[in-house]
Amino acid sequence: MLRALAVDDERPSLEELLYLLRADPRIGSVEGAGDATGALRRINRALESGPDGPDAIDVVFLDIHMPGLDGLEMARLLTGFAKPPLVVFVTAHEGFAVQAFDLKAVDYVLKPVRRERLAEAVRRAEQLRETTPLIPVHEPDPDHVLVELGGVTRFVPVEDITHVEAQGDYARLHTAQGSHLVRIPLSTLEERWRSRGFVRIHRRHLVALRHIEELRLDAGTVSVLVDSVELQVSRRHARELREMLIRRTAG
């Protein structure tokens, strides 16, 4: 049975949606949220719980027009997670269907919501959940990083990563072939990859020593060239970086 979350800033619409979902025998449990911020907190708890945990959520029924973060922006954020819940848009506006399906939405249900139409969306979500294998949770692979790209799960070798850029609670991994956004703080990667030759050069950047092409000194500022990209080195990290490069060259 599906575990659902309904998100709508209009209380009457949310109550009606909750009522219809609770009447569907394929919905095991359903909760409501009045805005995207509250919904994201609940989804974060679900992701921390894991797909089989007590707080797991299988599908989100999501309004589009909401104050602050709207439904499309929220769905776009969810695509950054390794295993996001399925999304069904429930909206009074017809003009966003193309964008919704670009975000891999399961369905696009128009208000006023008809019981039969919502039941079809539930059927599609249930079918997708049954046919999409869950990715087992393992300890982090020391040699690869799991990333999602266009709905495909890929394993990026750590040795291919030239540098990492902090983006809030996320990190952007740069390789010669492109970049990937993962939901891992830069501080976690710094600790995990220190023994693999990665060094912090700035509060926003972590670089692989083996990919540094040049160390540049200019009017008291220090920078490095990594895969043809120049990155600033902060003063607090400059001395440590020079010493590490010297030791690496001497070795």
Tab-separated table of C-alpha atoms in Angstrom:
chain	number	residue	atom	x	y	z
A	1	MET	CA	0.000	0.000	0.000
A	2	LEU	CA	1.176	3.498	-0.823
A	3	ARG	CA	2.310	5.998	1.793
A	4	ALA	CA	1.327	9.456	0.576
A	5	LEU	CA	1.843	13.143	1.306
A	6	ALA	CA	-0.618	15.774	0.008
A	7	VAL	CA	0.620	19.362	-0.349
A	8	ASP	CA	-1.703	22.346	-0.922
A	9	ASP	CA	-1.727	25.833	0.623
A	10	GLU	CA	-5.542	26.121	0.338
A	11	ARG	CA	-7.029	24.320	3.324
A	12	PRO	CA	-10.357	23.271	1.693
A	13	SER	CA	-8.516	21.808	-1.305
A	14	LEU	CA	-6.096	19.970	0.976
A	15	GLU	CA	-8.915	18.534	3.104
A	16	GLU	CA	-10.787	17.344	0.009
A	17	LEU	CA	-7.656	15.712	-1.403
A	18	LEU	CA	-6.905	13.999	1.900
A	19	TYR	CA	-10.491	12.712	2.071
A	20	LEU	CA	-10.344	11.248	-1.435
A	21	LEU	CA	-6.955	9.639	-0.877
A	22	ARG	CA	-7.994	8.064	2.427
A	23	ALA	CA	-11.000	6.533	0.654
A	24	ASP	CA	-8.729	4.746	-1.838
A	25	PRO	CA	-7.892	1.216	-0.595
A	26	ARG	CA	-4.420	1.390	-2.218
A	27	ILE	CA	-3.402	4.278	0.051
A	28	GLY	CA	-2.119	2.901	3.329
A	29	SER	CA	-1.446	6.258	4.969
A	30	VAL	CA	-1.625	9.907	3.955
A	31	GLU	CA	-0.489	13.132	5.611
A	32	GLY	CA	-1.057	16.753	4.650
A	33	ALA	CA	1.211	19.809	4.414
A	34	GLY	CA	0.140	23.417	3.836
A	35	ASP	CA	3.285	24.601	2.044
A	36	ALA	CA	6.426	23.362	0.322
A	37	THR	CA	8.679	24.149	3.288
A	38	GLY	CA	6.722	21.879	5.619
A	39	ALA	CA	6.517	19.229	2.915
A	40	LEU	CA	10.292	19.258	2.369
A	41	ARG	CA	10.901	18.825	6.102
A	42	ARG	CA	8.594	15.803	6.065
A	43	ILE	CA	10.257	14.362	2.945
A	44	ASN	CA	13.713	14.827	4.477
A	45	ARG	CA	12.539	12.795	7.455
A	46	ALA	CA	11.247	10.140	5.070
A	47	LEU	CA	14.563	9.952	3.213
A	48	GLU	CA	16.483	9.645	6.465
A	49	SER	CA	14.120	6.830	7.485
A	50	GLY	CA	14.826	4.888	4.280
A	51	PRO	CA	12.370	3.202	1.866
A	52	ASP	CA	11.326	0.630	4.457
A	53	GLY	CA	11.429	2.921	7.488
A	54	PRO	CA	8.443	4.067	9.559
A	55	ASP	CA	8.532	7.599	8.084
A	56	ALA	CA	8.854	6.598	4.411
A	57	ILE	CA	6.783	8.338	1.701
A	58	ASP	CA	6.108	6.722	-1.671
A	59	VAL	CA	4.215	9.475	-3.501
A	60	VAL	CA	3.586	13.224	-3.136
A	61	PHE	CA	0.364	14.804	-4.446
A	62	LEU	CA	1.529	18.334	-5.112
A	63	ASP	CA	-0.198	21.635	-5.899
A	64	ILE	CA	1.686	24.037	-8.201
A	65	HIS	CA	0.717	27.588	-7.202
A	66	MET	CA	1.788	28.101	-3.586
A	67	PRO	CA	3.385	31.069	-1.795
A	68	GLY	CA	7.162	30.943	-1.483
A	69	LEU	CA	8.474	27.770	-3.097
A	70	ASP	CA	5.957	26.583	-5.706
A	71	GLY	CA	5.225	22.992	-6.660
A	72	LEU	CA	7.427	22.922	-9.752
A	73	GLU	CA	10.403	24.311	-7.808
A	74	MET	CA	9.832	21.759	-5.076
A	75	ALA	CA	9.664	18.900	-7.599
A	76	ARG	CA	12.874	20.195	-9.180
A	77	LEU	CA	14.579	20.028	-5.774
A	78	LEU	CA	13.383	16.461	-5.287
A	79	THR	CA	15.119	15.364	-8.491
A	80	GLY	CA	18.419	16.024	-6.689
A	81	PHE	CA	17.769	13.219	-4.220
A	82	ALA	CA	19.094	9.741	-4.907
A	83	LYS	CA	15.691	8.119	-4.298
A	84	PRO	CA	12.942	10.766	-4.334
A	85	PRO	CA	9.247	9.941	-3.874
A	86	LEU	CA	6.988	9.811	-6.908
A	87	VAL	CA	5.185	13.076	-7.736
A	88	VAL	CA	1.594	13.610	-8.901
A	89	PHE	CA	0.680	17.232	-9.610
A	90	VAL	CA	-2.820	18.300	-8.545
A	91	THR	CA	-3.561	21.794	-9.847
A	92	ALA	CA	-6.194	24.139	-11.263
A	93	HIS	CA	-3.831	25.283	-14.026
A	94	GLU	CA	-3.471	23.448	-17.340
A	95	GLY	CA	-0.440	25.349	-18.627
A	96	PHE	CA	2.307	23.595	-16.662
A	97	ALA	CA	1.834	20.011	-17.848
A	98	VAL	CA	4.900	19.999	-20.114
A	99	GLN	CA	7.144	21.263	-17.314
A	100	ALA	CA	5.601	18.758	-14.906
A	101	PHE	CA	6.311	15.764	-17.128
A	102	ASP	CA	9.829	17.065	-17.829
A	103	LEU	CA	10.297	16.650	-14.074
A	104	LYS	CA	9.246	12.971	-14.366
A	105	ALA	CA	5.816	13.490	-12.806
A	106	VAL	CA	3.670	10.357	-12.610
A	107	ASP	CA	0.484	12.245	-13.497
A	108	TYR	CA	-1.106	15.694	-13.821
A	109	VAL	CA	-4.570	15.934	-12.252
A	110	LEU	CA	-6.714	19.033	-12.766
A	111	LYS	CA	-8.964	20.596	-10.119
A	112	PRO	CA	-11.746	20.212	-9.273
A	113	VAL	CA	-10.497	16.716	-8.546
A	114	ARG	CA	-12.737	13.875	-9.677
A	115	ARG	CA	-12.568	10.654	-7.681
A	116	GLU	CA	-12.124	8.532	-10.815
A	117	ARG	CA	-9.315	10.709	-12.157
A	118	LEU	CA	-7.448	10.669	-8.860
A	119	ALA	CA	-7.867	6.887	-8.675
A	120	GLU	CA	-6.126	6.621	-12.056
A	121	ALA	CA	-3.201	8.668	-10.729
A	122	VAL	CA	-2.973	6.398	-7.694
A	123	ARG	CA	-3.004	3.356	-9.992
A	124	ARG	CA	-0.114	4.766	-12.009
A	125	ALA	CA	1.881	5.536	-8.868
A	126	GLU	CA	1.260	2.054	-7.494
A	127	GLN	CA	2.316	0.461	-10.775
A	128	LEU	CA	5.515	2.506	-10.948
A	129	ARG	CA	6.387	1.693	-7.363
A	130	GLU	CA	5.959	-2.032	-8.014
A	131	THR	CA	7.981	-2.052	-11.246
A	132	THR	CA	10.821	0.250	-10.144
A	133	PRO	CA	13.406	-1.695	-8.137
A	134	LEU	CA	14.584	-0.050	-4.956
A	135	ILE	CA	18.277	0.770	-4.773
A	136	PRO	CA	19.635	-1.136	-1.779
A	137	VAL	CA	21.288	0.920	0.904
A	138	HIS	CA	24.964	0.057	1.335
A	139	GLU	CA	27.928	1.600	3.051
A	140	PRO	CA	29.504	4.293	0.860
A	141	ASP	CA	31.583	2.809	-1.947
A	142	PRO	CA	35.085	4.268	-1.397
A	143	ASP	CA	35.885	4.225	-5.124
A	144	HIS	CA	32.653	5.599	-6.616
A	145	VAL	CA	29.936	8.184	-6.038
A	146	LEU	CA	26.332	7.312	-6.838
A	147	VAL	CA	24.658	10.051	-8.938
A	148	GLU	CA	21.334	10.450	-10.749
A	149	LEU	CA	21.419	11.805	-14.304
A	150	GLY	CA	18.302	11.968	-16.451
A	151	GLY	CA	16.623	9.238	-14.433
A	152	VAL	CA	19.654	6.949	-14.782
A	153	THR	CA	21.769	5.937	-11.787
A	154	ARG	CA	25.499	6.116	-12.480
A	155	PHE	CA	28.659	5.381	-10.545
A	156	VAL	CA	31.259	8.132	-10.957
A	157	PRO	CA	34.826	7.000	-10.111
A	158	VAL	CA	36.379	9.176	-7.406
A	159	GLU	CA	39.655	9.231	-9.360
A	160	ASP	CA	37.848	11.055	-12.201
A	161	ILE	CA	36.758	13.929	-9.948
A	162	THR	CA	38.994	16.979	-10.420
A	163	HIS	CA	37.393	19.274	-7.846
A	164	VAL	CA	34.266	19.747	-5.770
A	165	GLU	CA	32.253	22.919	-5.276
A	166	ALA	CA	30.022	23.552	-2.242
A	167	GLN	CA	26.418	24.537	-2.976
A	168	GLY	CA	24.652	24.757	0.370
A	169	ASP	CA	23.920	21.258	1.688
A	170	TYR	CA	24.863	19.914	-1.744
A	171	ALA	CA	28.184	19.462	-3.531
A	172	ARG	CA	28.872	19.698	-7.256
A	173	LEU	CA	31.377	17.111	-8.444
A	174	HIS	CA	33.429	18.197	-11.456
A	175	THR	CA	34.987	15.741	-13.901
A	176	ALA	CA	36.447	16.120	-17.391
A	177	GLN	CA	33.123	14.819	-18.759
A	178	GLY	CA	30.815	17.183	-16.829
A	179	SER	CA	29.465	17.855	-13.352
A	180	HIS	CA	27.022	16.165	-10.977
A	181	LEU	CA	25.088	17.587	-8.015
A	182	VAL	CA	24.925	15.292	-4.986
A	183	ARG	CA	23.301	15.784	-1.594
A	184	ILE	CA	26.502	15.508	0.432
A	185	PRO	CA	28.046	18.453	2.341
A	186	LEU	CA	31.548	19.466	1.279
A	187	SER	CA	32.839	18.885	4.830
A	188	THR	CA	31.767	15.226	4.624
A	189	LEU	CA	33.613	14.710	1.343
A	190	GLU	CA	36.676	16.481	2.723
A	191	GLU	CA	36.859	14.022	5.611
A	192	ARG	CA	36.006	10.990	3.464
A	193	TRP	CA	38.524	11.745	0.691
A	194	ARG	CA	41.437	13.257	2.626
A	195	SER	CA	43.382	10.003	2.375
A	196	ARG	CA	42.712	9.902	-1.383
A	197	GLY	CA	44.598	13.120	-2.080
A	198	PHE	CA	41.810	15.694	-1.856
A	199	VAL	CA	42.565	18.946	-0.049
A	200	ARG	CA	40.430	21.916	0.967
A	201	ILE	CA	41.694	25.114	-0.679
A	202	HIS	CA	38.746	27.382	0.098
A	203	ARG	CA	35.507	27.251	2.069
A	204	ARG	CA	33.790	26.466	-1.239
A	205	HIS	CA	36.328	24.201	-2.958
A	206	LEU	CA	37.934	20.815	-2.522
A	207	VAL	CA	40.513	19.750	-5.128
A	208	ALA	CA	42.297	16.535	-6.071
A	209	LEU	CA	46.050	17.102	-5.830
A	210	ARG	CA	46.709	14.810	-8.801
A	211	HIS	CA	44.596	17.071	-11.034
A	212	ILE	CA	46.323	20.344	-10.140
A	213	GLU	CA	48.107	21.580	-13.271
A	214	GLU	CA	49.586	24.834	-11.944
A	215	LEU	CA	50.072	26.755	-8.709
A	216	ARG	CA	49.916	30.471	-9.397
A	217	LEU	CA	51.190	33.367	-7.237
A	218	ASP	CA	50.096	36.875	-8.206
A	219	ALA	CA	50.430	39.977	-5.993
A	220	GLY	CA	50.045	37.978	-2.808
A	221	THR	CA	47.117	35.872	-4.023
A	222	VAL	CA	47.328	32.133	-4.663
A	223	SER	CA	45.312	30.119	-7.133
A	224	VAL	CA	45.478	26.713	-8.781
A	225	LEU	CA	44.654	25.543	-12.282
A	226	VAL	CA	42.542	22.386	-12.246
A	227	ASP	CA	41.325	20.928	-15.532
A	228	SER	CA	41.828	24.373	-17.155
A	229	VAL	CA	39.732	26.046	-14.413
A	230	GLU	CA	41.403	28.603	-12.132
A	231	LEU	CA	40.351	28.320	-8.487
A	232	GLN	CA	41.180	30.777	-5.713
A	233	VAL	CA	43.107	29.477	-2.685
A	234	SER	CA	42.263	31.155	0.622
A	235	ARG	CA	45.101	32.442	2.809
A	236	ARG	CA	44.419	29.938	5.571
A	237	HIS	CA	44.816	27.028	3.138
A	238	ALA	CA	47.673	28.349	0.954
A	239	ARG	CA	50.585	27.218	3.115
A	240	GLU	CA	49.203	23.720	3.678
A	241	LEU	CA	48.550	23.329	-0.042
A	242	ARG	CA	52.114	24.371	-1.017
A	243	GLU	CA	53.578	21.922	1.510
A	244	MET	CA	51.401	19.083	0.236
A	245	LEU	CA	52.359	19.768	-3.364
A	246	ILE	CA	56.057	19.853	-2.440
A	247	ARG	CA	55.786	16.558	-0.585
A	248	ARG	CA	53.889	15.020	-3.488
A	249	THR	CA	56.516	16.189	-6.005
A	250	ALA	CA	59.372	14.990	-3.793
A	251	GLY	CA	57.711	11.618	-3.354
